[in-house]
Structure formats: C-alpha cells, structure tokens
mmCIF file of N, CA and C in Angstrom:
data_model
loop_
_atom_site.group_PDB
_atom_site.id
_atom_site.type_symbol
_atom_site.label_atom_id
_atom_site.label_comp_id
_atom_site.label_asym_id
_atom_site.label_seq_id
_atom_site.Cartn_x
_atom_site.Cartn_y
_atom_site.Cartn_z
ATOM 1 N N GLN A 1103 -43.894 30.149 -76.648
ATOM 2 C CA GLN A 1103 -44.490 28.863 -77.212
ATOM 3 C C GLN A 1103 -46.101 28.999 -77.179
ATOM 4 N N ALA A 1104 -46.949 28.576 -78.054
ATOM 5 C CA ALA A 1104 -48.358 28.509 -77.952
ATOM 6 C C ALA A 1104 -48.644 27.567 -76.885
ATOM 7 N N ARG A 1105 -49.841 27.844 -76.323
ATOM 8 C CA ARG A 1105 -50.500 27.014 -75.259
ATOM 9 C C ARG A 1105 -51.048 25.873 -75.983
ATOM 10 N N LEU A 1106 -51.232 24.649 -75.388
ATOM 11 C CA LEU A 1106 -51.969 23.493 -76.143
ATOM 12 C C LEU A 1106 -53.345 23.643 -75.499
ATOM 13 N N VAL A 1107 -54.300 23.652 -76.261
ATOM 14 C CA VAL A 1107 -55.668 23.684 -75.888
ATOM 15 C C VAL A 1107 -56.529 22.298 -76.293
ATOM 16 N N GLU A 1108 -56.981 21.678 -75.338
ATOM 17 C CA GLU A 1108 -57.716 20.474 -75.639
ATOM 18 C C GLU A 1108 -59.296 20.631 -75.752
ATOM 19 N N SER A 1109 -59.738 19.723 -76.430
ATOM 20 C CA SER A 1109 -61.343 19.630 -76.509
ATOM 21 C C SER A 1109 -61.646 18.124 -76.652
ATOM 22 N N GLY A 1110 -62.990 17.810 -76.405
ATOM 23 C CA GLY A 1110 -63.364 16.449 -76.511
ATOM 24 C C GLY A 1110 -63.411 15.946 -75.151
ATOM 25 N N GLY A 1111 -63.459 14.663 -75.111
ATOM 26 C CA GLY A 1111 -63.755 13.990 -73.788
ATOM 27 C C GLY A 1111 -65.204 13.840 -73.554
ATOM 28 N N GLY A 1112 -65.516 13.381 -72.359
ATOM 29 C CA GLY A 1112 -66.907 13.041 -71.920
ATOM 30 C C GLY A 1112 -67.187 11.828 -71.381
ATOM 31 N N SER A 1113 -68.443 11.339 -71.363
ATOM 32 C CA SER A 1113 -68.776 10.061 -70.582
ATOM 33 C C SER A 1113 -69.582 9.183 -71.522
ATOM 34 N N VAL A 1114 -69.020 7.823 -71.722
ATOM 35 C CA VAL A 1114 -69.649 6.896 -72.491
ATOM 36 C C VAL A 1114 -69.815 5.530 -71.638
ATOM 37 N N ARG A 1115 -70.397 4.658 -72.296
ATOM 38 C CA ARG A 1115 -70.586 3.181 -71.835
ATOM 39 C C ARG A 1115 -69.569 2.442 -72.420
ATOM 40 N N ALA A 1116 -69.034 1.356 -71.711
ATOM 41 C CA ALA A 1116 -67.900 0.514 -72.379
ATOM 42 C C ALA A 1116 -68.369 0.203 -73.705
ATOM 43 N N GLY A 1117 -67.495 0.229 -74.634
ATOM 44 C CA GLY A 1117 -67.604 -0.218 -75.895
ATOM 45 C C GLY A 1117 -67.835 0.968 -76.833
ATOM 46 N N GLY A 1118 -68.051 2.195 -76.282
ATOM 47 C CA GLY A 1118 -68.282 3.326 -76.960
ATOM 48 C C GLY A 1118 -67.027 4.034 -77.564
ATOM 49 N N SER A 1119 -67.125 5.036 -78.184
ATOM 50 C CA SER A 1119 -65.891 5.919 -78.760
ATOM 51 C C SER A 1119 -65.966 7.366 -78.321
ATOM 52 N N LEU A 1120 -64.866 7.847 -78.273
ATOM 53 C CA LEU A 1120 -64.577 9.299 -78.166
ATOM 54 C C LEU A 1120 -63.390 9.756 -78.730
ATOM 55 N N LYS A 1121 -63.340 11.073 -79.232
ATOM 56 C CA LYS A 1121 -62.138 11.655 -79.858
ATOM 57 C C LYS A 1121 -61.728 12.916 -79.114
ATOM 58 N N LEU A 1122 -60.399 13.035 -78.866
ATOM 59 C CA LEU A 1122 -59.830 14.074 -78.287
ATOM 60 C C LEU A 1122 -59.095 15.024 -79.359
ATOM 61 N N SER A 1123 -59.094 16.264 -79.150
ATOM 62 C CA SER A 1123 -58.285 17.142 -79.923
ATOM 63 C C SER A 1123 -57.473 18.101 -79.200
ATOM 64 N N CYS A 1124 -56.284 18.480 -79.743
ATOM 65 C CA CYS A 1124 -55.383 19.410 -79.111
ATOM 66 C C CYS A 1124 -54.892 20.290 -80.101
ATOM 67 N N VAL A 1125 -54.951 21.670 -79.930
ATOM 68 C CA VAL A 1125 -54.428 22.584 -80.894
ATOM 69 C C VAL A 1125 -53.334 23.231 -80.283
ATOM 70 N N GLY A 1126 -52.264 23.577 -81.174
ATOM 71 C CA GLY A 1126 -51.113 24.412 -80.721
ATOM 72 C C GLY A 1126 -49.849 23.776 -80.584
ATOM 73 N N SER A 1127 -49.691 22.572 -81.033
ATOM 74 C CA SER A 1127 -48.340 21.819 -80.862
ATOM 75 C C SER A 1127 -47.238 22.352 -81.899
ATOM 76 N N GLY A 1128 -47.687 23.229 -82.935
ATOM 77 C CA GLY A 1128 -46.782 23.670 -83.882
ATOM 78 C C GLY A 1128 -45.852 22.710 -84.581
ATOM 79 N N ASN A 1129 -44.580 23.102 -84.556
ATOM 80 C CA ASN A 1129 -43.716 22.077 -85.329
ATOM 81 C C ASN A 1129 -42.785 21.224 -84.265
ATOM 82 N N SER A 1130 -43.433 20.979 -83.130
ATOM 83 C CA SER A 1130 -42.848 20.072 -82.276
ATOM 84 C C SER A 1130 -42.418 18.807 -82.735
ATOM 85 N N ARG A 1131 -41.400 18.224 -82.340
ATOM 86 C CA ARG A 1131 -40.698 16.945 -82.821
ATOM 87 C C ARG A 1131 -41.479 15.749 -82.310
ATOM 88 N N CYS A 1132 -41.999 15.998 -81.154
ATOM 89 C CA CYS A 1132 -42.776 14.744 -80.545
ATOM 90 C C CYS A 1132 -44.044 15.282 -79.913
ATOM 91 N N MET A 1133 -45.118 14.513 -80.093
ATOM 92 C CA MET A 1133 -46.227 14.855 -79.567
ATOM 93 C C MET A 1133 -46.935 13.585 -79.010
ATOM 94 N N ALA A 1134 -47.720 13.745 -77.940
ATOM 95 C CA ALA A 1134 -48.231 12.375 -77.280
ATOM 96 C C ALA A 1134 -49.566 12.711 -76.413
ATOM 97 N N TRP A 1135 -50.181 11.781 -75.977
ATOM 98 C CA TRP A 1135 -51.264 11.697 -75.124
ATOM 99 C C TRP A 1135 -51.039 10.903 -73.909
ATOM 100 N N PHE A 1136 -51.389 11.626 -72.792
ATOM 101 C CA PHE A 1136 -51.042 10.932 -71.489
ATOM 102 C C PHE A 1136 -52.328 10.835 -70.646
ATOM 103 N N GLN A 1137 -52.397 9.527 -69.939
ATOM 104 C CA GLN A 1137 -53.713 9.414 -69.217
ATOM 105 C C GLN A 1137 -53.117 9.466 -67.743
ATOM 106 N N GLN A 1138 -54.059 10.210 -66.930
ATOM 107 C CA GLN A 1138 -53.861 10.204 -65.413
ATOM 108 C C GLN A 1138 -55.100 9.659 -64.804
ATOM 109 N N LYS A 1139 -54.803 8.695 -63.907
ATOM 110 C CA LYS A 1139 -56.017 8.134 -63.344
ATOM 111 C C LYS A 1139 -56.087 8.699 -61.993
ATOM 112 N N PRO A 1140 -57.344 8.810 -61.510
ATOM 113 C CA PRO A 1140 -57.610 9.487 -60.153
ATOM 114 C C PRO A 1140 -57.358 8.533 -59.078
ATOM 115 N N PRO A 1141 -57.005 9.090 -57.914
ATOM 116 C CA PRO A 1141 -56.567 10.477 -57.610
ATOM 117 C C PRO A 1141 -54.942 10.120 -57.291
ATOM 118 N N GLY A 1142 -54.119 11.227 -57.778
ATOM 119 C CA GLY A 1142 -52.656 11.098 -57.229
ATOM 120 C C GLY A 1142 -51.880 10.148 -57.970
ATOM 121 N N GLU A 1143 -52.260 9.289 -59.132
ATOM 122 C CA GLU A 1143 -51.378 8.608 -59.842
ATOM 123 C C GLU A 1143 -50.634 9.391 -60.721
ATOM 124 N N GLY A 1144 -49.462 8.845 -61.291
ATOM 125 C CA GLY A 1144 -48.815 9.614 -62.187
ATOM 126 C C GLY A 1144 -49.329 9.468 -63.669
ATOM 127 N N ARG A 1145 -48.855 10.275 -64.520
ATOM 128 C CA ARG A 1145 -49.406 10.352 -65.904
ATOM 129 C C ARG A 1145 -48.672 9.154 -66.697
ATOM 130 N N VAL A 1146 -49.428 8.466 -67.518
ATOM 131 C CA VAL A 1146 -48.901 7.342 -68.363
ATOM 132 C C VAL A 1146 -49.125 7.796 -69.735
ATOM 133 N N GLY A 1147 -47.882 7.619 -70.592
ATOM 134 C CA GLY A 1147 -48.103 7.872 -71.992
ATOM 135 C C GLY A 1147 -48.871 6.854 -72.637
ATOM 136 N N VAL A 1148 -50.029 7.152 -73.241
ATOM 137 C CA VAL A 1148 -50.726 6.106 -73.900
ATOM 138 C C VAL A 1148 -50.393 6.007 -75.447
ATOM 139 N N ALA A 1149 -50.003 7.065 -76.120
ATOM 140 C CA ALA A 1149 -49.742 7.157 -77.483
ATOM 141 C C ALA A 1149 -48.783 8.290 -77.872
ATOM 142 N N SER A 1150 -47.764 8.178 -78.762
ATOM 143 C CA SER A 1150 -47.001 9.228 -79.203
ATOM 144 C C SER A 1150 -46.907 9.329 -80.639
ATOM 145 N N ILE A 1151 -46.588 10.396 -81.318
ATOM 146 C CA ILE A 1151 -46.229 10.616 -82.689
ATOM 147 C C ILE A 1151 -45.234 11.322 -82.809
ATOM 148 N N SER A 1152 -44.301 10.982 -83.824
ATOM 149 C CA SER A 1152 -43.115 11.943 -84.068
ATOM 150 C C SER A 1152 -43.462 12.959 -85.266
ATOM 151 N N SER A 1153 -42.681 13.821 -85.544
ATOM 152 C CA SER A 1153 -42.852 14.996 -86.570
ATOM 153 C C SER A 1153 -42.863 14.102 -87.816
ATOM 154 N N GLY A 1154 -42.148 12.850 -88.016
ATOM 155 C CA GLY A 1154 -42.000 12.112 -89.107
ATOM 156 C C GLY A 1154 -43.291 11.237 -89.316
ATOM 157 N N GLY A 1155 -44.172 11.169 -88.336
ATOM 158 C CA GLY A 1155 -45.393 10.274 -88.428
ATOM 159 C C GLY A 1155 -45.166 8.925 -87.767
ATOM 160 N N SER A 1156 -44.147 8.561 -87.087
ATOM 161 C CA SER A 1156 -44.008 7.283 -86.391
ATOM 162 C C SER A 1156 -44.862 7.331 -85.117
ATOM 163 N N THR A 1157 -45.497 6.259 -84.920
ATOM 164 C CA THR A 1157 -46.426 6.176 -83.722
ATOM 165 C C THR A 1157 -46.005 5.165 -82.782
ATOM 166 N N ASP A 1158 -46.265 5.204 -81.446
ATOM 167 C CA ASP A 1158 -46.054 4.178 -80.658
ATOM 168 C C ASP A 1158 -47.323 4.286 -79.475
ATOM 169 N N TYR A 1159 -47.673 3.094 -79.070
ATOM 170 C CA TYR A 1159 -48.840 2.928 -78.201
ATOM 171 C C TYR A 1159 -48.548 2.194 -77.024
ATOM 172 N N LEU A 1160 -49.225 2.387 -75.923
ATOM 173 C CA LEU A 1160 -49.229 1.507 -74.792
ATOM 174 C C LEU A 1160 -49.840 0.216 -75.217
ATOM 175 N N ASP A 1161 -49.437 -0.846 -74.619
ATOM 176 C CA ASP A 1161 -49.845 -2.108 -75.070
ATOM 177 C C ASP A 1161 -51.388 -2.217 -74.729
ATOM 178 N N SER A 1162 -52.058 -1.741 -73.768
ATOM 179 C CA SER A 1162 -53.454 -1.915 -73.481
ATOM 180 C C SER A 1162 -54.333 -1.112 -74.365
ATOM 181 N N VAL A 1163 -53.814 -0.142 -75.204
ATOM 182 C CA VAL A 1163 -54.655 0.561 -76.149
ATOM 183 C C VAL A 1163 -54.460 0.275 -77.491
ATOM 184 N N LYS A 1164 -53.341 -0.645 -77.850
ATOM 185 C CA LYS A 1164 -53.108 -0.943 -79.278
ATOM 186 C C LYS A 1164 -54.321 -1.513 -79.815
ATOM 187 N N GLY A 1165 -54.673 -1.217 -81.092
ATOM 188 C CA GLY A 1165 -55.779 -1.639 -81.851
ATOM 189 C C GLY A 1165 -57.116 -0.917 -81.523
ATOM 190 N N ARG A 1166 -57.049 -0.103 -80.436
ATOM 191 C CA ARG A 1166 -58.342 0.638 -79.993
ATOM 192 C C ARG A 1166 -58.120 2.100 -80.160
ATOM 193 N N PHE A 1167 -56.821 2.726 -79.799
ATOM 194 C CA PHE A 1167 -56.666 4.115 -79.930
ATOM 195 C C PHE A 1167 -55.790 4.452 -81.225
ATOM 196 N N THR A 1168 -56.146 5.563 -81.656
ATOM 197 C CA THR A 1168 -55.243 6.010 -82.780
ATOM 198 C C THR A 1168 -54.865 7.485 -82.617
ATOM 199 N N ILE A 1169 -53.599 7.683 -82.763
ATOM 200 C CA ILE A 1169 -53.121 9.134 -82.575
ATOM 201 C C ILE A 1169 -52.768 9.567 -83.928
ATOM 202 N N SER A 1170 -53.036 10.819 -84.200
ATOM 203 C CA SER A 1170 -52.819 11.425 -85.456
ATOM 204 C C SER A 1170 -52.717 12.950 -85.413
ATOM 205 N N LYS A 1171 -52.111 13.490 -86.430
ATOM 206 C CA LYS A 1171 -51.882 14.994 -86.346
ATOM 207 C C LYS A 1171 -52.361 15.577 -87.840
ATOM 208 N N ASP A 1172 -53.159 16.646 -87.740
ATOM 209 C CA ASP A 1172 -53.621 17.424 -88.942
ATOM 210 C C ASP A 1172 -52.529 18.577 -88.900
ATOM 211 N N ARG A 1173 -51.553 18.571 -89.818
ATOM 212 C CA ARG A 1173 -50.691 19.673 -89.829
ATOM 213 C C ARG A 1173 -51.241 21.125 -90.106
ATOM 214 N N ALA A 1174 -52.109 21.014 -91.172
ATOM 215 C CA ALA A 1174 -52.902 22.238 -91.719
ATOM 216 C C ALA A 1174 -53.618 22.944 -90.545
ATOM 217 N N ARG A 1175 -54.188 22.190 -89.669
ATOM 218 C CA ARG A 1175 -54.917 22.722 -88.650
ATOM 219 C C ARG A 1175 -54.243 22.811 -87.277
ATOM 220 N N ASP A 1176 -52.999 22.339 -87.373
ATOM 221 C CA ASP A 1176 -52.073 22.237 -86.100
ATOM 222 C C ASP A 1176 -52.909 21.693 -84.998
ATOM 223 N N THR A 1177 -53.468 20.482 -85.366
ATOM 224 C CA THR A 1177 -54.285 19.787 -84.437
ATOM 225 C C THR A 1177 -53.798 18.459 -84.178
ATOM 226 N N LEU A 1178 -53.746 18.008 -82.952
ATOM 227 C CA LEU A 1178 -53.320 16.472 -82.731
ATOM 228 C C LEU A 1178 -54.677 15.946 -82.242
ATOM 229 N N PHE A 1179 -54.818 14.662 -82.531
ATOM 230 C CA PHE A 1179 -55.963 13.902 -82.265
ATOM 231 C C PHE A 1179 -55.696 12.665 -81.620
ATOM 232 N N LEU A 1180 -56.641 12.214 -80.648
ATOM 233 C CA LEU A 1180 -56.578 10.730 -80.154
ATOM 234 C C LEU A 1180 -58.157 10.271 -80.433
ATOM 235 N N GLU A 1181 -58.130 9.197 -81.267
ATOM 236 C CA GLU A 1181 -59.231 8.506 -81.389
ATOM 237 C C GLU A 1181 -59.463 7.299 -80.704
ATOM 238 N N MET A 1182 -60.463 7.178 -79.900
ATOM 239 C CA MET A 1182 -60.420 6.091 -78.858
ATOM 240 C C MET A 1182 -61.850 5.257 -79.141
ATOM 241 N N LYS A 1183 -61.691 3.895 -79.477
ATOM 242 C CA LYS A 1183 -62.756 3.095 -79.818
ATOM 243 C C LYS A 1183 -62.653 1.928 -78.760
ATOM 244 N N ASN A 1184 -63.769 1.429 -78.704
ATOM 245 C CA ASN A 1184 -64.038 0.114 -77.951
ATOM 246 C C ASN A 1184 -63.572 0.504 -76.463
ATOM 247 N N LEU A 1185 -63.936 1.526 -75.866
ATOM 248 C CA LEU A 1185 -63.489 2.031 -74.682
ATOM 249 C C LEU A 1185 -63.953 1.074 -73.394
ATOM 250 N N ARG A 1186 -62.963 1.062 -72.496
ATOM 251 C CA ARG A 1186 -63.104 0.205 -71.482
ATOM 252 C C ARG A 1186 -63.147 1.046 -70.121
ATOM 253 N N PRO A 1187 -63.666 0.571 -69.055
ATOM 254 C CA PRO A 1187 -63.874 1.336 -67.764
ATOM 255 C C PRO A 1187 -62.345 1.754 -67.311
ATOM 256 N N GLU A 1188 -61.360 0.892 -67.537
ATOM 257 C CA GLU A 1188 -60.171 1.242 -67.165
ATOM 258 C C GLU A 1188 -59.395 2.305 -67.918
ATOM 259 N N ASP A 1189 -60.067 2.900 -68.943
ATOM 260 C CA ASP A 1189 -59.761 3.801 -69.779
ATOM 261 C C ASP A 1189 -60.020 5.196 -69.103
ATOM 262 N N THR A 1190 -60.898 5.182 -68.191
ATOM 263 C CA THR A 1190 -61.167 6.381 -67.408
ATOM 264 C C THR A 1190 -60.113 7.122 -66.813
ATOM 265 N N GLY A 1191 -59.964 8.540 -66.936
ATOM 266 C CA GLY A 1191 -59.085 9.310 -66.566
ATOM 267 C C GLY A 1191 -58.948 10.687 -67.021
ATOM 268 N N ILE A 1192 -58.156 11.387 -66.729
ATOM 269 C CA ILE A 1192 -57.918 12.765 -67.431
ATOM 270 C C ILE A 1192 -56.858 12.563 -68.391
ATOM 271 N N TYR A 1193 -57.019 13.014 -69.744
ATOM 272 C CA TYR A 1193 -56.107 12.852 -70.824
ATOM 273 C C TYR A 1193 -55.509 14.228 -71.037
ATOM 274 N N TYR A 1194 -54.172 14.202 -71.168
ATOM 275 C CA TYR A 1194 -53.366 15.437 -71.453
ATOM 276 C C TYR A 1194 -52.636 15.231 -72.631
ATOM 277 N N CYS A 1195 -52.781 16.252 -73.465
ATOM 278 C CA CYS A 1195 -51.914 16.273 -74.707
ATOM 279 C C CYS A 1195 -50.584 16.920 -74.335
ATOM 280 N N ALA A 1196 -49.484 16.579 -74.993
ATOM 281 C CA ALA A 1196 -48.145 17.037 -74.696
ATOM 282 C C ALA A 1196 -47.240 17.199 -75.872
ATOM 283 N N ALA A 1197 -46.399 18.191 -75.816
ATOM 284 C CA ALA A 1197 -45.477 18.352 -77.069
ATOM 285 C C ALA A 1197 -44.121 18.595 -76.569
ATOM 286 N N GLY A 1198 -43.059 18.284 -77.267
ATOM 287 C CA GLY A 1198 -41.782 18.465 -76.788
ATOM 288 C C GLY A 1198 -40.786 18.420 -78.104
ATOM 289 N N ASP A 1199 -39.541 18.616 -77.920
ATOM 290 C CA ASP A 1199 -38.626 18.585 -79.042
ATOM 291 C C ASP A 1199 -37.374 17.634 -78.849
ATOM 292 N N SER A 1200 -37.767 16.607 -78.107
ATOM 293 C CA SER A 1200 -36.746 15.512 -78.151
ATOM 294 C C SER A 1200 -36.656 14.797 -79.353
ATOM 295 N N TRP A 1201 -35.274 14.638 -79.796
ATOM 296 C CA TRP A 1201 -34.962 13.951 -81.112
ATOM 297 C C TRP A 1201 -35.504 12.447 -80.979
ATOM 298 N N TYR A 1202 -35.485 11.898 -79.793
ATOM 299 C CA TYR A 1202 -36.065 10.629 -79.615
ATOM 300 C C TYR A 1202 -37.517 10.679 -79.084
ATOM 301 N N CYS A 1203 -38.380 10.466 -79.968
ATOM 302 C CA CYS A 1203 -39.682 10.541 -79.689
ATOM 303 C C CYS A 1203 -40.316 9.360 -78.893
ATOM 304 N N SER A 1204 -40.857 9.452 -77.594
ATOM 305 C CA SER A 1204 -41.342 8.202 -76.921
ATOM 306 C C SER A 1204 -42.318 8.778 -76.036
ATOM 307 N N ARG A 1205 -42.945 7.867 -75.176
ATOM 308 C CA ARG A 1205 -44.081 8.122 -74.291
ATOM 309 C C ARG A 1205 -43.509 8.531 -72.901
ATOM 310 N N ILE A 1206 -42.233 8.910 -72.791
ATOM 311 C CA ILE A 1206 -41.755 9.324 -71.535
ATOM 312 C C ILE A 1206 -41.964 10.675 -71.064
ATOM 313 N N ARG A 1207 -42.570 10.909 -69.973
ATOM 314 C CA ARG A 1207 -43.017 12.155 -69.525
ATOM 315 C C ARG A 1207 -41.930 13.225 -69.552
ATOM 316 N N ASN A 1208 -40.635 12.884 -69.337
ATOM 317 C CA ASN A 1208 -39.662 13.958 -69.230
ATOM 318 C C ASN A 1208 -39.351 14.542 -70.654
ATOM 319 N N ASN A 1209 -39.683 13.859 -71.584
ATOM 320 C CA ASN A 1209 -39.394 14.398 -73.143
ATOM 321 C C ASN A 1209 -40.368 15.466 -73.481
ATOM 322 N N PHE A 1210 -41.227 15.983 -72.730
ATOM 323 C CA PHE A 1210 -42.350 17.030 -72.985
ATOM 324 C C PHE A 1210 -42.319 18.127 -71.958
ATOM 325 N N ASP A 1211 -42.441 19.247 -72.656
ATOM 326 C CA ASP A 1211 -42.467 20.566 -71.803
ATOM 327 C C ASP A 1211 -43.633 21.329 -71.931
ATOM 328 N N ARG A 1212 -44.482 20.964 -72.753
ATOM 329 C CA ARG A 1212 -45.792 21.717 -72.888
ATOM 330 C C ARG A 1212 -47.020 20.754 -72.822
ATOM 331 N N TRP A 1213 -47.867 21.180 -71.900
ATOM 332 C CA TRP A 1213 -49.085 20.269 -71.747
ATOM 333 C C TRP A 1213 -50.327 21.095 -71.838
ATOM 334 N N GLY A 1214 -51.427 20.286 -72.328
ATOM 335 C CA GLY A 1214 -52.657 20.924 -72.394
ATOM 336 C C GLY A 1214 -53.269 20.917 -71.006
ATOM 337 N N GLN A 1215 -54.457 21.349 -70.906
ATOM 338 C CA GLN A 1215 -55.252 21.628 -69.679
ATOM 339 C C GLN A 1215 -55.933 20.188 -69.009
ATOM 340 N N GLY A 1216 -56.020 19.324 -69.901
ATOM 341 C CA GLY A 1216 -56.493 18.096 -69.429
ATOM 342 C C GLY A 1216 -58.047 17.891 -69.895
ATOM 343 N N ALA A 1217 -58.438 16.754 -70.281
ATOM 344 C CA ALA A 1217 -59.754 16.423 -70.604
ATOM 345 C C ALA A 1217 -60.394 15.216 -69.930
ATOM 346 N N GLN A 1218 -61.394 15.192 -69.213
ATOM 347 C CA GLN A 1218 -61.883 14.136 -68.543
ATOM 348 C C GLN A 1218 -62.630 13.137 -69.505
ATOM 349 N N VAL A 1219 -62.262 11.774 -69.435
ATOM 350 C CA VAL A 1219 -62.822 10.633 -69.975
ATOM 351 C C VAL A 1219 -63.489 9.771 -68.986
ATOM 352 N N THR A 1220 -64.634 9.383 -68.971
ATOM 353 C CA THR A 1220 -65.267 8.626 -68.104
ATOM 354 C C THR A 1220 -65.963 7.432 -68.771
ATOM 355 N N VAL A 1221 -65.612 6.118 -68.508
ATOM 356 C CA VAL A 1221 -66.321 5.034 -69.298
ATOM 357 C C VAL A 1221 -66.842 4.155 -68.152
ATOM 358 N N SER A 1222 -68.124 3.981 -68.299
ATOM 359 C CA SER A 1222 -68.901 3.164 -67.287
ATOM 360 C C SER A 1222 -69.160 1.770 -67.892
ATOM 361 N N SER A 1223 -69.328 0.992 -67.108
ATOM 362 C CA SER A 1223 -69.483 -0.474 -67.392
ATOM 363 C C SER A 1223 -71.137 -0.754 -67.643
#
C-alpha cells in the first residue's frame, strides 16, 4: 500500500485559513483527517469522507472545515477557514477500508506523517 504523504499546515492568526493535502489514499473506502493536540492527547477525527462522497464532521468544525478528494490526483484535502486557537495541533490524514465510514480511529490502518497547524489569538 502506498504511503500517505501530507503537505500544507503552518501558522496563522485567528480567523485565517489553511489547506492541508494528502496524497496516496488510492481506492480506500474511507478517508479522514484527525487532530492531535499537544502533548500526549489522543487523535480526534475532525472530518471523514467515504468513497461515495458522504462526509461527516466534528461539531466544532462544521461550517468552517471542508474535506474533499480529487480522485484524478489521488489527493485528499482539508480546507480550514475561520481558524481558532483551539484548532491548533498536528493533523494526520488517514485511510482505511471499513465499509462503515466514520471518524473512529480504529477504522484506519494507514496514516500520514502529520502536519503542524498553529493558530494564534
């Protein structure tokens, strides 16, 4: 299976925008983005998308984050707008083949290397 390679991330002020990219999910049935807040906290699924295009979001990011996939480029995206300081963390893309696509960590067996997102107030 191909590795997942992330890009994007960075530092912005509150209210700003960032876009994350992840290449290599292939024909996975379910793909998602997870946030890990420092240090030592678990990864929380913030958005998922099924191979059929159904999406699901953590309540705190609804209306601000958009997950999408460009099949031709084999690239998963997370567009983040109106960012808040609490959005700060390391963001991981994930891919899996569970028939039930959700933001549950155990559904995923491939992970990107992580991208740092820092939002200052």
